[in-house]
CSV table of C-alpha atoms in Angstrom, one decimal:
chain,number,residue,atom,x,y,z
F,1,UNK,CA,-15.3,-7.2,-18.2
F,2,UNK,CA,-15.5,-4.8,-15.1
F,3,UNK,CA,-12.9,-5.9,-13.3
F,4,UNK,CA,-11.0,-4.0,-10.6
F,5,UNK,CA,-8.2,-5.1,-8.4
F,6,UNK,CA,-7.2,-3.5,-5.1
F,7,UNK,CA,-3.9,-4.0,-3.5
F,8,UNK,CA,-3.4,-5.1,-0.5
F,9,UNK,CA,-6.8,-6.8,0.4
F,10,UNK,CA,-5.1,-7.0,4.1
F,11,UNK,CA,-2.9,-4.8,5.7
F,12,UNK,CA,-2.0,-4.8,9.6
F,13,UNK,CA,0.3,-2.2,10.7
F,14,UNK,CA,1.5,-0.3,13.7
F,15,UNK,CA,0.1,3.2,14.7
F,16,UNK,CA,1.9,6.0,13.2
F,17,UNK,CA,3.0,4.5,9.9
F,18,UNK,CA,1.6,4.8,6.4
F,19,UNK,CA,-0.5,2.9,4.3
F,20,UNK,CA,-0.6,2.5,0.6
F,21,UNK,CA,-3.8,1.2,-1.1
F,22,UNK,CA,-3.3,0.5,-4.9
F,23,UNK,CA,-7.0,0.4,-7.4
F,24,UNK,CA,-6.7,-0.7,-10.9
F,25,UNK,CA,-9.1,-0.6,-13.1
F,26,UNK,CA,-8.0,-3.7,-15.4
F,27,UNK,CA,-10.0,-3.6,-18.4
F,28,UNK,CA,-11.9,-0.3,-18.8
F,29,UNK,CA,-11.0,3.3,-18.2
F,30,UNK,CA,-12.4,5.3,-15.3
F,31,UNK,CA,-12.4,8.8,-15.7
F,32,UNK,CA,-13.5,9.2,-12.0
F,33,UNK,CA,-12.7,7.4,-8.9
F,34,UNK,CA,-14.8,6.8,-6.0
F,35,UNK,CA,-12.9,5.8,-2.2
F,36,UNK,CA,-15.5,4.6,0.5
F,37,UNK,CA,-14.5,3.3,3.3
F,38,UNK,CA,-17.1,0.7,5.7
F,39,UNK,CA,-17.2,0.3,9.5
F,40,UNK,CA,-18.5,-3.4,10.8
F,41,UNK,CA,-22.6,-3.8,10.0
F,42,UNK,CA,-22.6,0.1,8.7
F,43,UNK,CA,-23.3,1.7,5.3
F,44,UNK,CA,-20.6,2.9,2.7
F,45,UNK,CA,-19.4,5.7,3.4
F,46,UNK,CA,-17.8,8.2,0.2
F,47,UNK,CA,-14.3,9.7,1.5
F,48,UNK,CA,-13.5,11.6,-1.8
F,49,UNK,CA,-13.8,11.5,-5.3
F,50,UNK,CA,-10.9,12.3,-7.7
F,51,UNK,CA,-11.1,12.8,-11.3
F,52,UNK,CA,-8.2,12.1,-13.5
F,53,UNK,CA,-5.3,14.4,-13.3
F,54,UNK,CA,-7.3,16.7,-10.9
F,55,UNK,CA,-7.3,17.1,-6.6
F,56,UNK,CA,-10.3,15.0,-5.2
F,57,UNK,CA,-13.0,16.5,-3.8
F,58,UNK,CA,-12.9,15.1,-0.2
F,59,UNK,CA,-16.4,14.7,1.8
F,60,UNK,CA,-17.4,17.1,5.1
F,61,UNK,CA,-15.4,15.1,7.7
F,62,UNK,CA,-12.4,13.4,5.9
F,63,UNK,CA,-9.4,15.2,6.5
F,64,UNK,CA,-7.6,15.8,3.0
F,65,UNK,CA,-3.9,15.8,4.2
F,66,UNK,CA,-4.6,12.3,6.1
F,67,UNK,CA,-6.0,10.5,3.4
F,68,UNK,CA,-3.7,11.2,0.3
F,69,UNK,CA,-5.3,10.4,-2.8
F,70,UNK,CA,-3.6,10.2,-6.1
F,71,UNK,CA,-6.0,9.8,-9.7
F,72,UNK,CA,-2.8,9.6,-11.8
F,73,UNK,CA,-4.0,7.8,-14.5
F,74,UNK,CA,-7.4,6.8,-16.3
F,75,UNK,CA,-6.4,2.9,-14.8
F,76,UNK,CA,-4.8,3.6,-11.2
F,77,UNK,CA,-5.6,5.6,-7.9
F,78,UNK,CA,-4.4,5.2,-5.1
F,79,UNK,CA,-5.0,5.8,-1.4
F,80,UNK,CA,-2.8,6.8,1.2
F,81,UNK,CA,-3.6,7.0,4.8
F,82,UNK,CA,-0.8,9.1,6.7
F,83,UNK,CA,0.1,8.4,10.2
F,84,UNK,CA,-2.4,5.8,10.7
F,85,UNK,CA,-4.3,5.2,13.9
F,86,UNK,CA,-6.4,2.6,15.6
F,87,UNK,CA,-9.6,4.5,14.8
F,88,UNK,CA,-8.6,4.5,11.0
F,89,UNK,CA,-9.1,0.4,10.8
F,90,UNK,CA,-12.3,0.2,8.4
F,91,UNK,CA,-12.4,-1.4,5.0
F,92,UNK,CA,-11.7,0.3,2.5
F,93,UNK,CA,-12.7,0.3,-1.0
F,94,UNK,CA,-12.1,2.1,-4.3
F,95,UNK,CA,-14.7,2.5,-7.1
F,96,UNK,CA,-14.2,3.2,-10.5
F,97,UNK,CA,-16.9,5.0,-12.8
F,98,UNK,CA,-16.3,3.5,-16.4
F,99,UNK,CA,-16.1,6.6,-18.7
F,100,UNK,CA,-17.8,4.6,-21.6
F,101,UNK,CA,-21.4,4.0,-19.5
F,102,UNK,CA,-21.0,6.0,-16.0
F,103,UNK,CA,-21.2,2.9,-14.4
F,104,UNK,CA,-19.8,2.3,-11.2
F,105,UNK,CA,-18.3,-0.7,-10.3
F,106,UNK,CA,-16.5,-1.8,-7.2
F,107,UNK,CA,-12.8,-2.9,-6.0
F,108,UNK,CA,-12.4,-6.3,-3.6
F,109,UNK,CA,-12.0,-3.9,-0.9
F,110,UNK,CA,-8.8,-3.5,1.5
F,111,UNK,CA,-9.3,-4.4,5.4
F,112,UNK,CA,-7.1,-2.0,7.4
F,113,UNK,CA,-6.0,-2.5,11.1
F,114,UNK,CA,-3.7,-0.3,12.8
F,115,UNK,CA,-2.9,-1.4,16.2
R,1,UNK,CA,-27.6,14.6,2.1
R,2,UNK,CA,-30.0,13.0,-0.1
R,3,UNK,CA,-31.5,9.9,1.6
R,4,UNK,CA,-32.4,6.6,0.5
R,5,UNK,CA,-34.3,4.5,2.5
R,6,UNK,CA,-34.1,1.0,2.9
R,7,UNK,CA,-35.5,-1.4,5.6
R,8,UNK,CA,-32.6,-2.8,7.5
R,9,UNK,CA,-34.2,-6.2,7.6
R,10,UNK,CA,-33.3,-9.0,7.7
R,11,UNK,CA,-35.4,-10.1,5.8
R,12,UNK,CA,-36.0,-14.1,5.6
R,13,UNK,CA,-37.7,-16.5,2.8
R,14,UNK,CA,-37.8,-20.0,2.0
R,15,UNK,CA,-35.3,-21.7,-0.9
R,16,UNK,CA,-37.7,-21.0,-3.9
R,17,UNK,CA,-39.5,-17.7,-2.7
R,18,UNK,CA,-39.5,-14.4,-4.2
R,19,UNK,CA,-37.8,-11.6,-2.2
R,20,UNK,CA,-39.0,-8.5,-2.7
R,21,UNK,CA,-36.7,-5.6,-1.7
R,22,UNK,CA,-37.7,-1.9,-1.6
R,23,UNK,CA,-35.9,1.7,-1.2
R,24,UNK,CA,-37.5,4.9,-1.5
R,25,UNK,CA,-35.8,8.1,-2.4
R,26,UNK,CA,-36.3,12.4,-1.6
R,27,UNK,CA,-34.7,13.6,-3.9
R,28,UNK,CA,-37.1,13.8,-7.0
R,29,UNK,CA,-34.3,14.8,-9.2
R,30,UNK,CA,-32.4,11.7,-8.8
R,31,UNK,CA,-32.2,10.0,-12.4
R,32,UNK,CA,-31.2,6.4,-12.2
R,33,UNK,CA,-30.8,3.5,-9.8
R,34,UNK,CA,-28.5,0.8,-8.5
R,35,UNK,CA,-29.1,-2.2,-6.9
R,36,UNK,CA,-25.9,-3.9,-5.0
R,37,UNK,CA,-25.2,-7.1,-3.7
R,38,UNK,CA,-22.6,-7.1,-0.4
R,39,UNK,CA,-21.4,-10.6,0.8
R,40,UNK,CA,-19.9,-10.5,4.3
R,41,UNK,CA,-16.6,-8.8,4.7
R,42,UNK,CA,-16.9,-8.3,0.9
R,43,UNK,CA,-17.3,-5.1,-1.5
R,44,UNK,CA,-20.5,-4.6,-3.0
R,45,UNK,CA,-21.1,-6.1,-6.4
R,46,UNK,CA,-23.6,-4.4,-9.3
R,47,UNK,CA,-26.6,-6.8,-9.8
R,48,UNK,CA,-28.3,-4.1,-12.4
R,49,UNK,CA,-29.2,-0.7,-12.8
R,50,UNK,CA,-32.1,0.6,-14.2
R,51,UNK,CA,-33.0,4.2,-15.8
R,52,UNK,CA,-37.1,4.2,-16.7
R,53,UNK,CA,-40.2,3.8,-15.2
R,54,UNK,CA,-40.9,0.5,-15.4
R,55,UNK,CA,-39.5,-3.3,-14.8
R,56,UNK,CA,-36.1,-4.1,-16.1
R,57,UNK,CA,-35.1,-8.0,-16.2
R,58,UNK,CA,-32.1,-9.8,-15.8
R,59,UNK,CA,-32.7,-13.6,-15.4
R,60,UNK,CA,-34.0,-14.3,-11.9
R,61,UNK,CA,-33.8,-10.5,-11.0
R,62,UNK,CA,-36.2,-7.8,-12.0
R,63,UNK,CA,-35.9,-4.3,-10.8
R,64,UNK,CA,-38.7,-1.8,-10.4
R,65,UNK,CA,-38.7,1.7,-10.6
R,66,UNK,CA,-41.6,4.1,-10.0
R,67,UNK,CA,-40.4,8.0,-10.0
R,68,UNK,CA,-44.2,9.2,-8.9
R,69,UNK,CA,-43.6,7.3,-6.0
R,70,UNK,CA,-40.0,7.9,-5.5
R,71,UNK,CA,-39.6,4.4,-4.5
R,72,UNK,CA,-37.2,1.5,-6.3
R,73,UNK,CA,-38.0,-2.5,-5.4
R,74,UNK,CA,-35.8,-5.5,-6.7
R,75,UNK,CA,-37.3,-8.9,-7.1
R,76,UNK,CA,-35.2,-12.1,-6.7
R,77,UNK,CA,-37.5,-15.2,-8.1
R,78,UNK,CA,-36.9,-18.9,-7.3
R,79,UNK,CA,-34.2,-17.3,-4.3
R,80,UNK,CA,-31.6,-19.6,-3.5
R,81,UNK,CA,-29.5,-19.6,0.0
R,82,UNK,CA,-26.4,-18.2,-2.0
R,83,UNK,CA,-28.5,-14.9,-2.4
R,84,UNK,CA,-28.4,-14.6,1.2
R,85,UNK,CA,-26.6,-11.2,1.2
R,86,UNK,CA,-26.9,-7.2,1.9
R,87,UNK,CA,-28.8,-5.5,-1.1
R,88,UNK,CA,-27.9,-2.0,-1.1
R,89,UNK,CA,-30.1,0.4,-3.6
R,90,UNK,CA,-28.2,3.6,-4.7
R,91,UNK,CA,-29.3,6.5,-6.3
R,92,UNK,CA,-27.4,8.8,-8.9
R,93,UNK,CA,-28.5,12.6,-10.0
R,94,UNK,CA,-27.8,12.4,-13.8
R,95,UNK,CA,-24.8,10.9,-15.9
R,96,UNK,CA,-21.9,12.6,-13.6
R,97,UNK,CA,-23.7,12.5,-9.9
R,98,UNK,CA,-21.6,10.2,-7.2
R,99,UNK,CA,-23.9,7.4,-5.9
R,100,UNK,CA,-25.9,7.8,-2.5
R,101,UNK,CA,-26.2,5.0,-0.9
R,102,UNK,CA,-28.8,3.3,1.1
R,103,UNK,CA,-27.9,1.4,4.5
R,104,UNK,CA,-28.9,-1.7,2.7
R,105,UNK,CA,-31.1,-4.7,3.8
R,106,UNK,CA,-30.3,-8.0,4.8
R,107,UNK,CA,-31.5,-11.0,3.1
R,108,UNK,CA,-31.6,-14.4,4.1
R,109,UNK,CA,-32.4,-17.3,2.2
R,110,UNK,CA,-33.6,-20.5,4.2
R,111,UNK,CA,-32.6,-23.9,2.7
């Protein structure tokens, strides 16, 4: 059980366009969803949190209206980074809380690089 | 922001070993505990989770917690070079509260 798939696990695009990252949770329902995003050899870092049907909460620092973050059902987020830029290129990963235990599991992570 | 502490390593131990891991937390209120296993270039994985004072066990794993201390340990016995990894701890205030990381500590396993 636990399983979560994120969509694409690699994405290189030019600066200026638009990325689409797609979470499922595949066999469990998350009532809230968790987006971190990792530099190289540094800590997670939470971008936002979004409960289902609700805005997300965005952290000091991440700016809401570039990363576009849709909770639109209790099985799918997704994450949308606008007008992308070299100093966007991270990995980027979605986390599900299961409603039934408040655990908090992890996607495969999606490796962004804008060039 | 409520920190968790981890040594950043790495540490090392022979195929066989017991690697003990340790985090300590500030915030007192914090109510239960992750540990996390990152491969390279990969998203972190739950290893187990633990609630009480007290050891919890899960095969070659065992995680401590001690709230008068405010510090959380995870043991790896018989350690084998595919544990070689980053173990983050995390922290959660209650039920609802988003996970605070630790910067995690690298582990290596020597054949």
């Amino acid at each position: 059980g636990a399983v979560v798939s994120q969509h694409p696990s690699r994405v290189i695009c030019k600066s200026g366009t638009s990325v689409k990252i797609e979470c499922r949770s595949l066999d469990f329902q998350a009532t809230t969803m968790f987006w971190y995003r990792q530099f190289p050899k540094k800590s997670l870092m939470l971008m936002a949190t979004s409960n289902e049907g609700s805005k997300a909460t965005y952290e000091q620092g991440v700016e809401k209206d570039k990363f576009l973050i849709n909770h639109a059902s209790l099985t799918l987020s997704t994450l949308t980074v606008t007008s992308a830029h070299p100093e966007d290129s991270s990995f980027y990963i979605c986390s599900p809380r299961e409603a039934r235990t408040d655990t908090q599991y992890f996607g495969p992570g999606t490796r962004l690089t804008v060039l | 922001q409520k920190e968790v502490e981890q040594n950043s390593g790495p540490l090392s131990v022979p195929e066989g070993a017991i690697a003990s891991l340790n985090c300590t937390y500030s915030d007192r209120g914090s109510q239960s505990f992750f540990w996390y296993r990152q491969y390279s270039g990969k998203s972190p994985e739950l290893i187990m989770f633990i609630y009480s004072n007290g050891d919890k066990e899960d095969g070659r794993f065992t995680a401590q917690l001690n709230k008068a201390s405010q510090y959380v340990s995870l043991l790896i016995r018989d350690s084998q070079p595919s544990d070689s990894a980053t173990y983050l701890c995390a922290r959660a205030l209650g039920s609802q509260g988003n996970l605070i990381f630790g910067k995690g500590t690298k582990l290596s396993v020597k054949p």
